[in-house]
PDB file of C-alpha atoms in Angstrom:
ATOM      1  CA  UNK A   1     104.629  77.284  92.688  1.00 91.00           C
ATOM      2  CA  UNK A   2     102.949  76.463  95.987  1.00 93.00           C
ATOM      3  CA  UNK A   3     103.965  79.666  97.775  1.00 92.00           C
ATOM      4  CA  UNK A   4     104.236  82.604  98.119  1.00 92.00           C
ATOM      5  CA  UNK A   5     101.112  83.694  96.308  1.00 90.00           C
ATOM      6  CA  UNK A   6     101.330  86.274  93.546  1.00 91.00           C
ATOM      7  CA  UNK A   7     101.397  89.996  94.395  1.00 87.00           C
ATOM      8  CA  UNK A   8     101.939  89.311  98.086  1.00 85.00           C
ATOM      9  CA  UNK A   9     103.113  92.040 100.488  1.00 80.00           C
ATOM     10  CA  UNK A  10     105.704  90.592 102.919  1.00 83.00           C
ATOM     11  CA  UNK A  11     107.169  92.186 106.046  1.00 78.00           C
ATOM     12  CA  UNK A  12     109.850  89.576 106.820  1.00 79.00           C
ATOM     13  CA  UNK A  13     113.196  89.757 105.023  1.00 82.00           C
ATOM     14  CA  UNK A  14     113.435  85.935 105.068  1.00 87.00           C
ATOM     15  CA  UNK A  15     111.197  84.439 102.376  1.00 92.00           C
ATOM     16  CA  UNK A  16     110.547  80.764 101.609  1.00 94.00           C
ATOM     17  CA  UNK A  17     109.715  79.730  98.035  1.00 95.00           C
ATOM     18  CA  UNK A  18     108.015  76.338  97.708  1.00 96.00           C
ATOM     19  CA  UNK A  19     107.796  74.527  94.355  1.00 95.00           C
ATOM     20  CA  UNK A  20     106.493  71.170  93.170  1.00 96.00           C
ATOM     21  CA  UNK A  21     107.429  69.393  89.932  1.00 95.00           C
ATOM     22  CA  UNK A  22     106.158  66.106  88.442  1.00 94.00           C
ATOM     23  CA  UNK A  23     107.312  63.995  85.485  1.00 95.00           C
ATOM     24  CA  UNK A  24     105.920  60.760  84.094  1.00 93.00           C
ATOM     25  CA  UNK A  25     109.410  59.224  83.959  1.00 93.00           C
ATOM     26  CA  UNK A  26     112.090  60.941  86.024  1.00 95.00           C
ATOM     27  CA  UNK A  27     113.000  64.481  87.131  1.00 96.00           C
ATOM     28  CA  UNK A  28     116.568  65.640  86.790  1.00 96.00           C
ATOM     29  CA  UNK A  29     116.459  68.874  88.792  1.00 96.00           C
ATOM     30  CA  UNK A  30     114.335  71.734  90.106  1.00 97.00           C
ATOM     31  CA  UNK A  31     115.427  75.374  90.275  1.00 97.00           C
ATOM     32  CA  UNK A  32     114.457  78.735  91.695  1.00 97.00           C
ATOM     33  CA  UNK A  33     114.675  81.740  89.378  1.00 96.00           C
ATOM     34  CA  UNK A  34     114.831  84.909  91.472  1.00 96.00           C
ATOM     35  CA  UNK A  35     114.737  88.416  90.004  1.00 94.00           C
ATOM     36  CA  UNK A  36     115.256  86.962  86.478  1.00 93.00           C
ATOM     37  CA  UNK A  37     118.435  85.128  87.552  1.00 93.00           C
ATOM     38  CA  UNK A  38     118.933  81.415  88.161  1.00 95.00           C
ATOM     39  CA  UNK A  39     119.331  81.330  91.933  1.00 95.00           C
ATOM     40  CA  UNK A  40     119.691  77.678  92.918  1.00 94.00           C
ATOM     41  CA  UNK A  41     119.322  74.187  91.438  1.00 95.00           C
ATOM     42  CA  UNK A  42     118.640  70.945  93.300  1.00 96.00           C
ATOM     43  CA  UNK A  43     119.452  67.633  91.597  1.00 95.00           C
ATOM     44  CA  UNK A  44     116.713  65.002  91.617  1.00 95.00           C
ATOM     45  CA  UNK A  45     116.091  61.381  90.681  1.00 94.00           C
ATOM     46  CA  UNK A  46     112.385  60.962  91.247  1.00 94.00           C
ATOM     47  CA  UNK A  47     109.042  61.418  89.477  1.00 94.00           C
ATOM     48  CA  UNK A  48     107.676  64.035  91.912  1.00 94.00           C
ATOM     49  CA  UNK A  49     109.492  66.494  94.132  1.00 94.00           C
ATOM     50  CA  UNK A  50     108.613  69.425  96.364  1.00 95.00           C
ATOM     51  CA  UNK A  51     111.439  71.782  97.231  1.00 95.00           C
ATOM     52  CA  UNK A  52     111.673  74.834  99.513  1.00 96.00           C
ATOM     53  CA  UNK A  53     114.210  77.584  98.839  1.00 96.00           C
ATOM     54  CA  UNK A  54     114.664  80.094 101.689  1.00 95.00           C
ATOM     55  CA  UNK A  55     116.325  83.393 100.910  1.00 93.00           C
ATOM     56  CA  UNK A  56     117.012  86.693 102.678  1.00 91.00           C
ATOM     57  CA  UNK A  57     115.883  89.587 100.488  1.00 90.00           C
ATOM     58  CA  UNK A  58     116.096  93.345 100.610  1.00 85.00           C
ATOM     59  CA  UNK A  59     113.154  95.740 100.562  1.00 81.00           C
ATOM     60  CA  UNK A  60     111.467  96.242  97.219  1.00 85.00           C
ATOM     61  CA  UNK A  61     109.736  94.307  94.441  1.00 88.00           C
ATOM     62  CA  UNK A  62     111.024  90.818  93.605  1.00 93.00           C
ATOM     63  CA  UNK A  63     110.050  88.353  90.873  1.00 95.00           C
ATOM     64  CA  UNK A  64     110.360  84.584  91.136  1.00 96.00           C
ATOM     65  CA  UNK A  65     109.575  81.407  89.246  1.00 96.00           C
ATOM     66  CA  UNK A  66     110.345  77.690  89.389  1.00 97.00           C
ATOM     67  CA  UNK A  67     111.899  75.547  86.651  1.00 96.00           C
ATOM     68  CA  UNK A  68     112.379  71.792  86.331  1.00 97.00           C
ATOM     69  CA  UNK A  69     114.098  69.435  83.878  1.00 96.00           C
ATOM     70  CA  UNK A  70     113.474  65.762  83.318  1.00 95.00           C
ATOM     71  CA  UNK A  71     116.144  63.208  82.455  1.00 92.00           C
ATOM     72  CA  UNK A  72     115.566  63.862  78.733  1.00 93.00           C
ATOM     73  CA  UNK A  73     116.384  67.569  79.205  1.00 94.00           C
ATOM     74  CA  UNK A  74     112.775  68.650  78.718  1.00 95.00           C
ATOM     75  CA  UNK A  75     112.096  71.887  80.591  1.00 95.00           C
ATOM     76  CA  UNK A  76     108.971  73.065  82.404  1.00 95.00           C
ATOM     77  CA  UNK A  77     108.631  76.510  83.984  1.00 95.00           C
ATOM     78  CA  UNK A  78     106.013  78.102  86.179  1.00 95.00           C
ATOM     79  CA  UNK A  79     104.513  81.497  85.626  1.00 94.00           C
ATOM     80  CA  UNK A  80     106.525  84.360  87.109  1.00 95.00           C
ATOM     81  CA  UNK A  81     105.129  85.808  90.321  1.00 95.00           C
ATOM     82  CA  UNK A  82     105.830  89.070  92.140  1.00 93.00           C
ATOM     83  CA  UNK A  83     106.214  89.866  95.828  1.00 92.00           C
ATOM     84  CA  UNK A  84     106.828  93.197  97.557  1.00 86.00           C
ATOM     85  CA  UNK A  85     108.984  93.151 100.655  1.00 86.00           C
ATOM     86  CA  UNK A  86     109.069  95.828 103.316  1.00 77.00           C
ATOM     87  CA  UNK A  87     110.778  94.539 106.440  1.00 73.00           C
ATOM     88  CA  UNK A  88     109.462  95.981 109.704  1.00 76.00           C
ATOM     89  CA  UNK A  89     112.040  97.551 111.969  1.00 82.00           C
ATOM     90  CA  UNK A  90     111.907  96.440 115.617  1.00 85.00           C
ATOM     91  CA  UNK A  91     114.896  98.200 117.258  1.00 89.00           C
ATOM     92  CA  UNK A  92     116.457 101.632 116.776  1.00 91.00           C
ATOM     93  CA  UNK A  93     113.671 102.520 114.362  1.00 91.00           C
ATOM     94  CA  UNK A  94     112.799 105.918 112.985  1.00 91.00           C
ATOM     95  CA  UNK A  95     109.737 107.398 111.312  1.00 93.00           C
ATOM     96  CA  UNK A  96     108.587 110.890 110.379  1.00 95.00           C
ATOM     97  CA  UNK A  97     105.156 112.380 111.111  1.00 96.00           C
ATOM     98  CA  UNK A  98     104.191 115.295 108.873  1.00 95.00           C
ATOM     99  CA  UNK A  99     102.216 118.009 110.642  1.00 97.00           C
ATOM    100  CA  UNK A 100     100.148 120.623 108.847  1.00 96.00           C
ATOM    101  CA  UNK A 101      99.331 124.088 110.096  1.00 96.00           C
ATOM    102  CA  UNK A 102      96.192 123.681 112.166  1.00 96.00           C
ATOM    103  CA  UNK A 103      94.829 120.491 113.727  1.00 97.00           C
ATOM    104  CA  UNK A 104      96.639 117.136 113.516  1.00 97.00           C
ATOM    105  CA  UNK A 105      95.481 113.878 115.122  1.00 98.00           C
ATOM    106  CA  UNK A 106      98.538 111.659 115.668  1.00 98.00           C
ATOM    107  CA  UNK A 107      99.980 108.865 117.800  1.00 97.00           C
ATOM    108  CA  UNK A 108     103.454 107.569 118.598  1.00 97.00           C
ATOM    109  CA  UNK A 109     104.118 104.255 116.777  1.00 95.00           C
ATOM    110  CA  UNK A 110     107.278 103.370 118.729  1.00 96.00           C
ATOM    111  CA  UNK A 111     108.311 102.859 122.356  1.00 95.00           C
ATOM    112  CA  UNK A 112     110.079 105.970 123.682  1.00 95.00           C
ATOM    113  CA  UNK A 113     112.810 106.153 126.291  1.00 92.00           C
ATOM    114  CA  UNK A 114     111.216 109.383 127.479  1.00 95.00           C
ATOM    115  CA  UNK A 115     107.526 110.053 126.919  1.00 96.00           C
ATOM    116  CA  UNK A 116     107.596 113.611 128.271  1.00 97.00           C
ATOM    117  CA  UNK A 117     106.159 116.078 125.774  1.00 97.00           C
ATOM    118  CA  UNK A 118     109.158 118.373 126.060  1.00 96.00           C
ATOM    119  CA  UNK A 119     111.412 115.477 125.046  1.00 96.00           C
ATOM    120  CA  UNK A 120     109.245 114.144 122.201  1.00 97.00           C
ATOM    121  CA  UNK A 121     108.569 117.498 120.479  1.00 97.00           C
ATOM    122  CA  UNK A 122     111.859 119.192 121.350  1.00 95.00           C
ATOM    123  CA  UNK A 123     112.935 119.707 117.727  1.00 94.00           C
ATOM    124  CA  UNK A 124     109.612 121.211 116.583  1.00 97.00           C
ATOM    125  CA  UNK A 125     108.434 122.962 119.748  1.00 97.00           C
ATOM    126  CA  UNK A 126     108.603 126.461 118.156  1.00 97.00           C
ATOM    127  CA  UNK A 127     105.951 125.344 115.630  1.00 97.00           C
ATOM    128  CA  UNK A 128     103.515 123.885 118.185  1.00 98.00           C
ATOM    129  CA  UNK A 129     100.871 125.794 120.145  1.00 97.00           C
ATOM    130  CA  UNK A 130      98.972 123.178 122.130  1.00 98.00           C
ATOM    131  CA  UNK A 131      98.483 119.419 122.475  1.00 98.00           C
ATOM    132  CA  UNK A 132      95.250 117.795 123.633  1.00 98.00           C
ATOM    133  CA  UNK A 133      94.188 114.291 124.572  1.00 98.00           C
ATOM    134  CA  UNK A 134      91.013 112.753 125.938  1.00 98.00           C
ATOM    135  CA  UNK A 135      89.722 109.675 127.689  1.00 94.00           C
ATOM    136  CA  UNK A 136      86.288 109.056 129.218  1.00 96.00           C
ATOM    137  CA  UNK A 137      87.667 108.913 132.782  1.00 96.00           C
ATOM    138  CA  UNK A 138      89.839 112.041 133.066  1.00 95.00           C
ATOM    139  CA  UNK A 139      88.259 113.829 130.076  1.00 97.00           C
ATOM    140  CA  UNK A 140      90.322 116.519 128.305  1.00 98.00           C
ATOM    141  CA  UNK A 141      93.945 117.294 129.146  1.00 98.00           C
ATOM    142  CA  UNK A 142      96.001 120.012 127.492  1.00 98.00           C
ATOM    143  CA  UNK A 143      99.661 120.971 127.121  1.00 98.00           C
ATOM    144  CA  UNK A 144     100.711 124.538 126.261  1.00 98.00           C
ATOM    145  CA  UNK A 145     104.143 125.258 124.825  1.00 97.00           C
ATOM    146  CA  UNK A 146     103.837 128.663 126.480  1.00 96.00           C
ATOM    147  CA  UNK A 147     105.023 127.888 130.008  1.00 93.00           C
ATOM    148  CA  UNK A 148     103.094 130.889 131.325  1.00 95.00           C
ATOM    149  CA  UNK A 149      99.834 129.025 130.637  1.00 96.00           C
ATOM    150  CA  UNK A 150      99.044 126.135 133.043  1.00 97.00           C
ATOM    151  CA  UNK A 151      99.044 122.629 131.492  1.00 98.00           C
ATOM    152  CA  UNK A 152      97.350 119.430 132.641  1.00 98.00           C
ATOM    153  CA  UNK A 153      99.150 117.139 130.194  1.00 98.00           C
ATOM    154  CA  UNK A 154     102.854 116.309 130.458  1.00 97.00           C
ATOM    155  CA  UNK A 155     103.429 112.972 128.668  1.00 97.00           C
ATOM    156  CA  UNK A 156     102.388 111.397 125.368  1.00 96.00           C
ATOM    157  CA  UNK A 157     101.273 107.925 126.403  1.00 94.00           C
ATOM    158  CA  UNK A 158     101.888 104.976 124.068  1.00 93.00           C
ATOM    159  CA  UNK A 159      98.936 103.828 121.947  1.00 95.00           C
ATOM    160  CA  UNK A 160      97.000 107.009 122.702  1.00 97.00           C
ATOM    161  CA  UNK A 161      95.852 109.602 120.176  1.00 98.00           C
ATOM    162  CA  UNK A 162      96.751 113.295 120.496  1.00 98.00           C
ATOM    163  CA  UNK A 163      95.602 116.473 118.840  1.00 98.00           C
ATOM    164  CA  UNK A 164      98.551 118.711 117.975  1.00 98.00           C
ATOM    165  CA  UNK A 165      97.674 122.301 117.098  1.00 98.00           C
ATOM    166  CA  UNK A 166     100.509 123.617 114.932  1.00 97.00           C
ATOM    167  CA  UNK A 167     101.217 127.227 114.047  1.00 97.00           C
ATOM    168  CA  UNK A 168     103.326 126.144 111.042  1.00 97.00           C
ATOM    169  CA  UNK A 169     103.938 122.922 109.073  1.00 97.00           C
ATOM    170  CA  UNK A 170     106.724 120.748 110.471  1.00 97.00           C
ATOM    171  CA  UNK A 171     107.975 117.167 110.668  1.00 97.00           C
ATOM    172  CA  UNK A 172     108.090 115.268 113.940  1.00 97.00           C
ATOM    173  CA  UNK A 173     110.873 112.675 113.872  1.00 96.00           C
ATOM    174  CA  UNK A 174     110.111 109.726 116.144  1.00 96.00           C
ATOM    175  CA  UNK A 175     112.843 107.263 117.158  1.00 95.00           C
ATOM    176  CA  UNK A 176     112.442 104.158 119.308  1.00 95.00           C
ATOM    177  CA  UNK A 177     111.764 100.429 119.440  1.00 93.00           C
ATOM    178  CA  UNK A 178     108.675  98.473 118.479  1.00 91.00           C
ATOM    179  CA  UNK A 179     108.740  96.526 121.763  1.00 90.00           C
ATOM    180  CA  UNK A 180     109.390  97.551 125.359  1.00 90.00           C
ATOM    181  CA  UNK A 181     112.118  96.166 127.652  1.00 88.00           C
ATOM    182  CA  UNK A 182     109.987  93.071 128.325  1.00 88.00           C
ATOM    183  CA  UNK A 183     109.628  92.454 124.565  1.00 87.00           C
ATOM    184  CA  UNK A 184     105.976  93.453 124.674  1.00 90.00           C
ATOM    185  CA  UNK A 185     103.896  96.029 122.855  1.00 91.00           C
ATOM    186  CA  UNK A 186     102.541  98.580 125.373  1.00 93.00           C
ATOM    187  CA  UNK A 187      98.953  97.753 126.372  1.00 93.00           C
ATOM    188  CA  UNK A 188      96.004  99.733 125.066  1.00 95.00           C
ATOM    189  CA  UNK A 189      93.789 100.789 127.979  1.00 94.00           C
ATOM    190  CA  UNK A 190      90.211 101.569 126.953  1.00 97.00           C
ATOM    191  CA  UNK A 191      87.122 102.612 128.897  1.00 97.00           C
ATOM    192  CA  UNK A 192      83.436 102.757 127.923  1.00 97.00           C
ATOM    193  CA  UNK A 193      82.727 105.885 125.879  1.00 97.00           C
ATOM    194  CA  UNK A 194      84.933 107.851 123.478  1.00 98.00           C
ATOM    195  CA  UNK A 195      88.668 107.059 123.464  1.00 98.00           C
ATOM    196  CA  UNK A 196      91.576 108.472 121.462  1.00 98.00           C
ATOM    197  CA  UNK A 197      93.758 105.617 120.221  1.00 98.00           C
ATOM    198  CA  UNK A 198      96.779 105.095 117.983  1.00 96.00           C
ATOM    199  CA  UNK A 199      98.454 102.354 115.951  1.00 93.00           C
ATOM    200  CA  UNK A 200     101.603 101.015 117.620  1.00 93.00           C
ATOM    201  CA  UNK A 201     103.330  99.725 114.504  1.00 89.00           C
ATOM    202  CA  UNK A 202     105.247 100.910 111.449  1.00 87.00           C
ATOM    203  CA  UNK A 203     102.772  99.367 109.016  1.00 82.00           C
ATOM    204  CA  UNK A 204      99.014  99.601 108.691  1.00 85.00           C
ATOM    205  CA  UNK A 205      96.823  97.208 110.675  1.00 89.00           C
ATOM    206  CA  UNK A 206      93.301  95.823 110.665  1.00 89.00           C
ATOM    207  CA  UNK A 207      91.082  97.787 113.082  1.00 94.00           C
ATOM    208  CA  UNK A 208      90.187  94.640 115.048  1.00 92.00           C
ATOM    209  CA  UNK A 209      93.890  93.882 115.572  1.00 90.00           C
ATOM    210  CA  UNK A 210      94.326  97.299 117.195  1.00 94.00           C
ATOM    211  CA  UNK A 211      91.070  97.538 119.142  1.00 96.00           C
ATOM    212  CA  UNK A 212      90.493  94.079 120.578  1.00 92.00           C
ATOM    213  CA  UNK A 213      87.248  94.840 122.395  1.00 95.00           C
ATOM    214  CA  UNK A 214      83.746  95.497 121.018  1.00 95.00           C
ATOM    215  CA  UNK A 215      83.283  99.023 119.675  1.00 97.00           C
ATOM    216  CA  UNK A 216      80.449 100.896 117.972  1.00 97.00           C
ATOM    217  CA  UNK A 217      82.231 103.336 115.654  1.00 97.00           C
ATOM    218  CA  UNK A 218      85.676 104.501 114.592  1.00 98.00           C
ATOM    219  CA  UNK A 219      86.605 107.927 113.214  1.00 98.00           C
ATOM    220  CA  UNK A 220      89.725 109.578 111.848  1.00 96.00           C
ATOM    221  CA  UNK A 221      90.598 113.232 111.282  1.00 96.00           C
ATOM    222  CA  UNK A 222      91.536 114.335 107.778  1.00 93.00           C
ATOM    223  CA  UNK A 223      94.139 117.064 108.103  1.00 91.00           C
ATOM    224  CA  UNK A 224      93.666 118.321 104.548  1.00 87.00           C
ATOM    225  CA  UNK A 225      89.951 118.920 105.056  1.00 90.00           C
ATOM    226  CA  UNK A 226      90.260 119.597 108.796  1.00 93.00           C
ATOM    227  CA  UNK A 227      87.230 117.375 109.249  1.00 95.00           C
ATOM    228  CA  UNK A 228      86.238 114.013 110.741  1.00 96.00           C
ATOM    229  CA  UNK A 229      85.450 110.931 108.661  1.00 96.00           C
ATOM    230  CA  UNK A 230      83.972 107.626 109.754  1.00 97.00           C
ATOM    231  CA  UNK A 231      86.294 104.684 109.051  1.00 96.00           C
ATOM    232  CA  UNK A 232      84.897 101.769 107.070  1.00 95.00           C
ATOM    233  CA  UNK A 233      86.245  99.022 109.324  1.00 93.00           C
ATOM    234  CA  UNK A 234      85.366  96.305 106.802  1.00 91.00           C
ATOM    235  CA  UNK A 235      87.461  97.733 103.955  1.00 89.00           C
ATOM    236  CA  UNK A 236      90.011 100.049 105.570  1.00 92.00           C
ATOM    237  CA  UNK A 237      93.137  99.560 107.651  1.00 89.00           C
ATOM    238  CA  UNK A 238      94.476 101.866 110.350  1.00 94.00           C
ATOM    239  CA  UNK A 239      97.631 103.822 109.597  1.00 93.00           C
ATOM    240  CA  UNK A 240     100.699 104.144 111.825  1.00 90.00           C
ATOM    241  CA  UNK A 241     101.312 107.542 113.433  1.00 94.00           C
ATOM    242  CA  UNK A 242      97.648 108.513 113.051  1.00 96.00           C
ATOM    243  CA  UNK A 243      95.165 108.910 115.880  1.00 97.00           C
ATOM    244  CA  UNK A 244      91.551 107.744 115.912  1.00 98.00           C
ATOM    245  CA  UNK A 245      88.370 108.253 117.891  1.00 98.00           C
ATOM    246  CA  UNK A 246      86.757 104.976 118.926  1.00 98.00           C
ATOM    247  CA  UNK A 247      83.512 104.536 120.862  1.00 98.00           C
ATOM    248  CA  UNK A 248      83.677 101.584 123.272  1.00 97.00           C
ATOM    249  CA  UNK A 249      80.477  99.887 124.413  1.00 89.00           C
TER     250      UNK A 249
END
């Protein structure tokens, strides 16, 4: 087997399996065995052959192997490999963000038709007290669910992080698209100093793929401990729907 490699995590539902077989006289055929079933066989009349099988698979764990026969009916088989497929939704997507009682640092991983706070948190508004965000230019802004208290925050901007102070546990259901109307991911605007950022994706990402400018440190907020923790940017990936503090040089 040339590809995919063993134990690979794949986000595309279309997967290509590439196999090579060699015989000192003549090959008769080469086959793909997918999920323990013979999937497809290609007839051959050559000493060496490389064949690609492209299949559309569903989410989950899949096994695959390659087999080949020569013209004397001798069989050779590769080792069985495993891949895990989780296709990434791009349109009409949905994800749930679990909120604990107390402080939660979150972000919106999908493009919204309406970014107003009242629209985004409509279903869980009775369980929310306040929402905060910060950037080094405008500093702190706050939204109060109690309309009698003045607010300075009215929208939840894409790719920004937000502190949600919840009076009770709840689940925020977020629906939207991965890309905007121009087929782009919303830009991440950063300024020197501390910034609250989020991951605009439905799967985890390398920190440098999210924050594409030099930065000094990156921190998350652990809801269970209600405490900050510095992110090891060499070993860890950033999670969708979470918010992070990042210090920009």
